[in-house]
Amino acid sequence: GVAGLGCEDVLLHLLNFVWPNVFEESPHVIQAVLDAVQGLVVSLGPNVILQYVLQGLYHPARKVRDSYWKVYNLLYIYAADALVMGYPSYSKLIAQEETTVNSYARTTMELFI
């Protein structure tokens, strides 16, 4: 494998080629795409894939939502504990309503909890 060997840019490029096939209808292609995404979760980390998935979870088209929820469920099953870091922190958004600068930093305590 190449996990942790500095090949993340190449794997992200591979993800960009695989990702449009998530909308295919053939069961063989769907399974191949989910297998590829599962391998990329291991090598890139679940939060990179989560950033792709969050864009389509609440899409108006049902077909798009169904495809994205399949990938999200795969992420949730295999890496639920690691996804906590990728979720937005609403407490900081409420405290920063006046400012236009968003802070996506997490404290060590938030990551520990």
Backbone as JSON, one array per atom type, in Angstrom:
{
  "sequence": "GVAGLGCEDVLLHLLNFVWPNVFEESPHVIQAVLDAVQGLVVSLGPNVILQYVLQGLYHPARKVRDSYWKVYNLLYIYAADALVMGYPSYSKLIAQEETTVNSYARTTMELFI",
  "N": [[0.81, -1.19, 0.0], [0.22, 2.37, -0.22], [-0.3, 4.08, 1.82], [0.42, 6.8, 3.78], [2.89, 7.35, 2.6], [3.43, 9.65, 1.21], [2.07, 9.91, -1.19], [-0.31, 11.18, -1.53], [-1.27, 13.21, -3.24], [-1.39, 12.0, -5.75], [-3.23, 9.98, -5.23], [-5.46, 11.5, -4.63], [-5.91, 12.58, -7.12], [-6.6, 10.23, -8.45], [-8.98, 9.72, -7.09], [-10.53, 11.83, -8.04], [-10.97, 10.92, -10.61], [-12.4, 8.59, -10.17], [-14.65, 9.36, -8.75], [-16.89, 10.56, -10.31], [-18.17, 8.27, -11.25], [-19.8, 7.36, -9.3], [-22.44, 7.71, -9.73], [-23.33, 5.77, -11.43], [-25.45, 3.1, -12.68], [-25.2, 0.39, -12.96], [-24.82, -2.61, -11.18], [-22.29, -3.84, -10.92], [-20.47, -1.81, -11.48], [-21.1, 0.02, -9.5], [-20.36, -1.42, -7.21], [-17.62, -1.65, -7.7], [-16.84, 1.04, -7.61], [-17.47, 1.7, -4.95], [-15.71, -0.03, -3.67], [-13.29, 1.1, -4.52], [-13.49, 3.63, -3.34], [-13.51, 2.88, -0.68], [-10.9, 1.9, -0.41], [-9.54, 4.28, -0.86], [-10.34, 5.7, 1.33], [-8.85, 4.51, 3.32], [-6.26, 5.2, 2.52], [-6.23, 8.02, 2.04], [-7.64, 9.07, 4.13], [-10.6, 9.41, 6.08], [-11.79, 11.94, 6.28], [-11.17, 13.44, 4.03], [-12.66, 12.18, 2.04], [-15.12, 12.62, 3.18], [-15.46, 15.36, 2.77], [-16.02, 15.41, 0.06], [-18.4, 13.99, 0.07], [-20.21, 15.44, 1.66], [-21.15, 17.45, 0.05], [-23.21, 16.45, -1.51], [-25.16, 15.23, 0.06], [-27.61, 16.39, 0.72], [-28.75, 17.06, -1.68], [-31.05, 18.31, -4.18], [-31.97, 16.4, -6.07], [-33.13, 13.13, -6.0], [-31.79, 10.82, -6.87], [-29.11, 11.58, -6.81], [-28.79, 12.11, -4.08], [-29.22, 9.51, -3.03], [-26.99, 8.09, -4.01], [-24.87, 9.47, -2.78], [-25.49, 9.07, -0.08], [-25.06, 6.35, 0.12], [-22.27, 6.23, -0.02], [-21.65, 7.78, 2.21], [-22.7, 6.18, 4.28], [-20.99, 4.02, 4.05], [-18.62, 5.28, 4.85], [-19.35, 5.91, 7.47], [-19.7, 3.41, 8.64], [-17.13, 2.24, 8.53], [-15.35, 4.17, 9.52], [-16.28, 5.73, 11.72], [-15.42, 6.94, 14.12], [-13.28, 8.52, 13.31], [-14.48, 10.43, 11.77], [-15.47, 12.46, 13.32], [-13.77, 14.61, 13.61], [-14.07, 15.91, 11.19], [-16.6, 17.01, 11.1], [-18.59, 20.01, 11.19], [-18.12, 22.63, 13.63], [-20.52, 23.96, 15.53], [-20.69, 25.62, 17.72], [-18.65, 27.48, 17.6], [-19.42, 28.86, 15.35], [-21.71, 30.21, 16.14], [-20.65, 31.93, 18.04], [-19.15, 33.59, 16.42], [-20.78, 35.22, 14.82], [-20.79, 37.91, 14.16], [-18.43, 38.42, 12.82], [-16.81, 37.91, 9.65], [-14.95, 36.03, 9.12], [-14.22, 32.66, 9.02], [-13.35, 30.13, 11.29], [-11.82, 27.11, 11.22], [-10.38, 25.64, 12.97], [-9.56, 23.22, 15.44], [-9.54, 22.56, 18.91], [-7.35, 20.67, 21.07], [-8.78, 19.41, 23.05], [-11.38, 19.26, 21.96], [-10.94, 17.43, 19.9], [-10.23, 15.24, 21.39], [-12.54, 14.63, 22.82]],
  "CA": [[0.0, 0.0, 0.0], [0.92, 3.64, -0.25], [-0.82, 4.93, 2.89], [1.43, 7.48, 4.56], [4.17, 7.43, 1.91], [3.55, 10.9, 0.46], [1.43, 9.79, -2.51], [-1.68, 11.65, -1.39], [-1.7, 13.99, -4.39], [-1.73, 11.06, -6.82], [-4.46, 9.31, -4.84], [-6.54, 12.47, -4.79], [-6.15, 12.62, -8.56], [-7.36, 9.01, -8.74], [-10.33, 9.93, -6.55], [-11.25, 12.7, -8.97], [-11.38, 10.12, -11.76], [-13.35, 7.57, -9.74], [-15.84, 9.94, -8.12], [-18.09, 10.71, -11.16], [-18.81, 6.97, -11.47], [-20.67, 7.03, -8.17], [-23.81, 7.83, -10.2], [-23.64, 4.68, -12.36], [-26.57, 2.27, -12.26], [-24.84, -1.02, -13.04], [-24.36, -3.09, -9.87], [-20.86, -4.13, -10.93], [-19.74, -0.54, -11.42], [-21.35, 0.59, -8.17], [-19.52, -2.14, -6.25], [-16.22, -1.29, -7.97], [-16.62, 2.41, -7.12], [-17.46, 1.66, -3.49], [-14.44, -0.64, -3.26], [-12.23, 2.09, -4.73], [-13.64, 4.67, -2.32], [-13.09, 2.28, 0.58], [-9.44, 1.9, -0.4], [-9.08, 5.65, -0.74], [-10.57, 6.1, 2.73], [-7.7, 4.03, 4.09], [-5.01, 5.88, 2.15], [-6.34, 9.48, 2.14], [-8.3, 9.44, 5.36], [-12.04, 9.55, 5.88], [-12.25, 13.32, 6.2], [-11.06, 13.89, 2.63], [-13.83, 11.64, 1.36], [-16.28, 13.3, 3.76], [-15.62, 16.66, 2.11], [-16.69, 15.14, -1.2], [-19.74, 13.46, 0.32], [-21.09, 16.45, 2.25], [-21.7, 18.3, -1.0], [-24.38, 15.88, -2.16], [-26.08, 14.54, 0.96], [-28.93, 17.03, 0.72], [-29.0, 17.55, -3.04], [-32.48, 18.22, -4.5], [-32.29, 15.21, -6.85], [-33.12, 11.93, -5.17], [-30.76, 9.89, -7.36], [-27.84, 12.08, -6.3], [-28.79, 11.87, -2.63], [-29.07, 8.08, -2.76], [-25.6, 7.71, -4.27], [-24.01, 10.06, -1.77], [-25.76, 8.44, 1.2], [-24.38, 5.05, 0.12], [-20.87, 6.46, 0.31], [-21.6, 8.25, 3.59], [-22.91, 5.02, 5.14], [-19.73, 3.29, 4.01], [-17.7, 6.01, 5.72], [-19.81, 5.83, 8.85], [-19.48, 2.05, 9.13], [-15.72, 1.9, 8.65], [-14.51, 5.18, 10.16], [-17.16, 6.65, 12.45], [-14.68, 7.69, 15.13], [-12.41, 9.49, 12.66], [-15.28, 11.47, 11.11], [-15.82, 13.52, 14.27], [-12.9, 15.75, 13.34], [-14.49, 16.57, 9.97], [-17.89, 17.66, 11.24], [-18.45, 21.42, 11.57], [-18.35, 22.99, 15.02], [-21.52, 25.01, 15.53], [-20.5, 26.54, 18.84], [-17.79, 28.58, 17.15], [-20.15, 29.65, 14.37], [-22.62, 31.08, 16.88], [-19.84, 32.97, 18.69], [-18.53, 34.46, 15.42], [-21.79, 35.71, 13.88], [-20.5, 39.28, 13.73], [-17.27, 38.45, 11.94], [-16.97, 37.17, 8.39], [-13.87, 35.06, 9.02], [-14.55, 31.37, 9.61], [-12.23, 29.41, 11.86], [-12.07, 25.68, 11.21], [-9.41, 25.02, 13.86], [-10.11, 22.47, 16.57], [-8.63, 22.42, 20.04], [-7.02, 19.29, 21.4], [-9.86, 18.87, 23.85], [-12.48, 18.91, 21.08], [-10.57, 16.21, 19.2], [-10.21, 14.16, 22.36], [-13.92, 14.28, 23.17]],
  "C": [[0.85, 1.25, 0.0], [0.43, 4.58, 0.85], [0.34, 5.49, 3.7], [2.78, 7.6, 3.9], [4.33, 8.68, 1.06], [2.94, 10.86, -0.92], [0.0, 10.33, -2.5], [-2.17, 12.45, -2.59], [-2.09, 13.09, -5.56], [-3.04, 10.35, -6.49], [-5.66, 10.24, -4.92], [-6.9, 12.64, -6.26], [-6.95, 11.38, -9.0], [-8.8, 9.13, -8.25], [-11.15, 10.81, -7.48], [-11.67, 11.98, -10.24], [-12.46, 9.09, -11.38], [-14.68, 8.19, -9.34], [-17.04, 10.12, -9.05], [-18.83, 9.39, -11.41], [-19.71, 6.55, -10.32], [-22.14, 7.08, -8.59], [-24.2, 6.72, -11.18], [-24.74, 3.79, -11.79], [-26.26, 0.78, -12.28], [-24.31, -1.5, -11.68], [-22.86, -3.38, -9.81], [-20.04, -2.85, -10.8], [-19.91, 0.1, -10.05], [-20.45, -0.09, -7.14], [-18.04, -1.8, -6.45], [-15.9, 0.11, -7.45], [-16.57, 2.42, -5.6], [-16.2, 0.99, -2.96], [-13.28, 0.34, -3.42], [-12.29, 3.18, -3.66], [-13.2, 4.14, -0.96], [-11.57, 2.21, 0.68], [-8.88, 3.3, -0.25], [-9.34, 6.21, 0.65], [-9.38, 5.69, 3.58], [-6.46, 4.87, 3.79], [-5.08, 7.39, 2.31], [-6.9, 9.93, 3.48], [-9.77, 9.7, 5.11], [-12.52, 10.98, 5.74], [-12.11, 13.91, 4.81], [-12.28, 13.43, 1.85], [-15.09, 12.32, 1.89], [-16.52, 14.65, 3.12], [-16.28, 16.52, 0.75], [-18.15, 14.77, -0.97], [-20.69, 14.54, 0.83], [-21.76, 17.34, 1.21], [-23.01, 17.76, -1.58], [-25.37, 15.2, -1.25], [-27.49, 15.11, 0.93], [-29.22, 17.69, -0.62], [-30.49, 17.41, -3.37], [-32.87, 16.94, -5.26], [-32.12, 13.95, -5.99], [-32.02, 10.95, -5.58], [-29.37, 10.29, -6.86], [-27.73, 11.81, -4.81], [-28.56, 10.4, -2.3], [-27.63, 7.62, -2.95], [-24.68, 8.23, -3.18], [-24.25, 9.44, -0.39], [-25.16, 7.05, 1.27], [-22.92, 5.21, 0.53], [-20.74, 6.93, 1.76], [-21.78, 7.09, 4.57], [-21.67, 4.15, 5.18], [-18.7, 3.96, 4.92], [-18.07, 5.83, 7.19], [-19.56, 4.45, 9.45], [-18.0, 1.81, 9.43], [-14.88, 2.93, 9.42], [-15.33, 6.2, 10.94], [-16.39, 7.51, 13.45], [-13.79, 8.76, 14.49], [-13.18, 10.62, 11.98], [-15.6, 12.64, 12.02], [-15.0, 14.78, 13.98], [-13.38, 16.54, 12.11], [-15.82, 17.28, 10.06], [-17.71, 19.12, 11.64], [-18.78, 21.64, 13.04], [-19.31, 24.18, 15.06], [-21.34, 26.0, 16.66], [-19.64, 27.72, 18.43], [-18.5, 29.45, 16.12], [-21.11, 30.63, 15.05], [-21.84, 32.23, 17.52], [-19.26, 33.96, 17.68], [-19.54, 35.02, 14.41], [-21.45, 37.1, 13.35], [-19.36, 39.34, 12.72], [-17.53, 37.62, 10.69], [-15.9, 36.1, 8.22], [-14.29, 33.77, 9.72], [-13.28, 30.71, 10.12], [-12.58, 27.93, 11.93], [-11.08, 24.93, 12.1], [-10.14, 24.31, 15.0], [-9.08, 22.44, 17.69], [-8.37, 20.94, 20.3], [-8.14, 18.64, 22.2], [-11.05, 18.47, 22.97], [-12.17, 17.62, 20.3], [-10.57, 15.02, 20.13], [-11.61, 13.67, 22.71], [-14.55, 13.58, 22.0]]
}
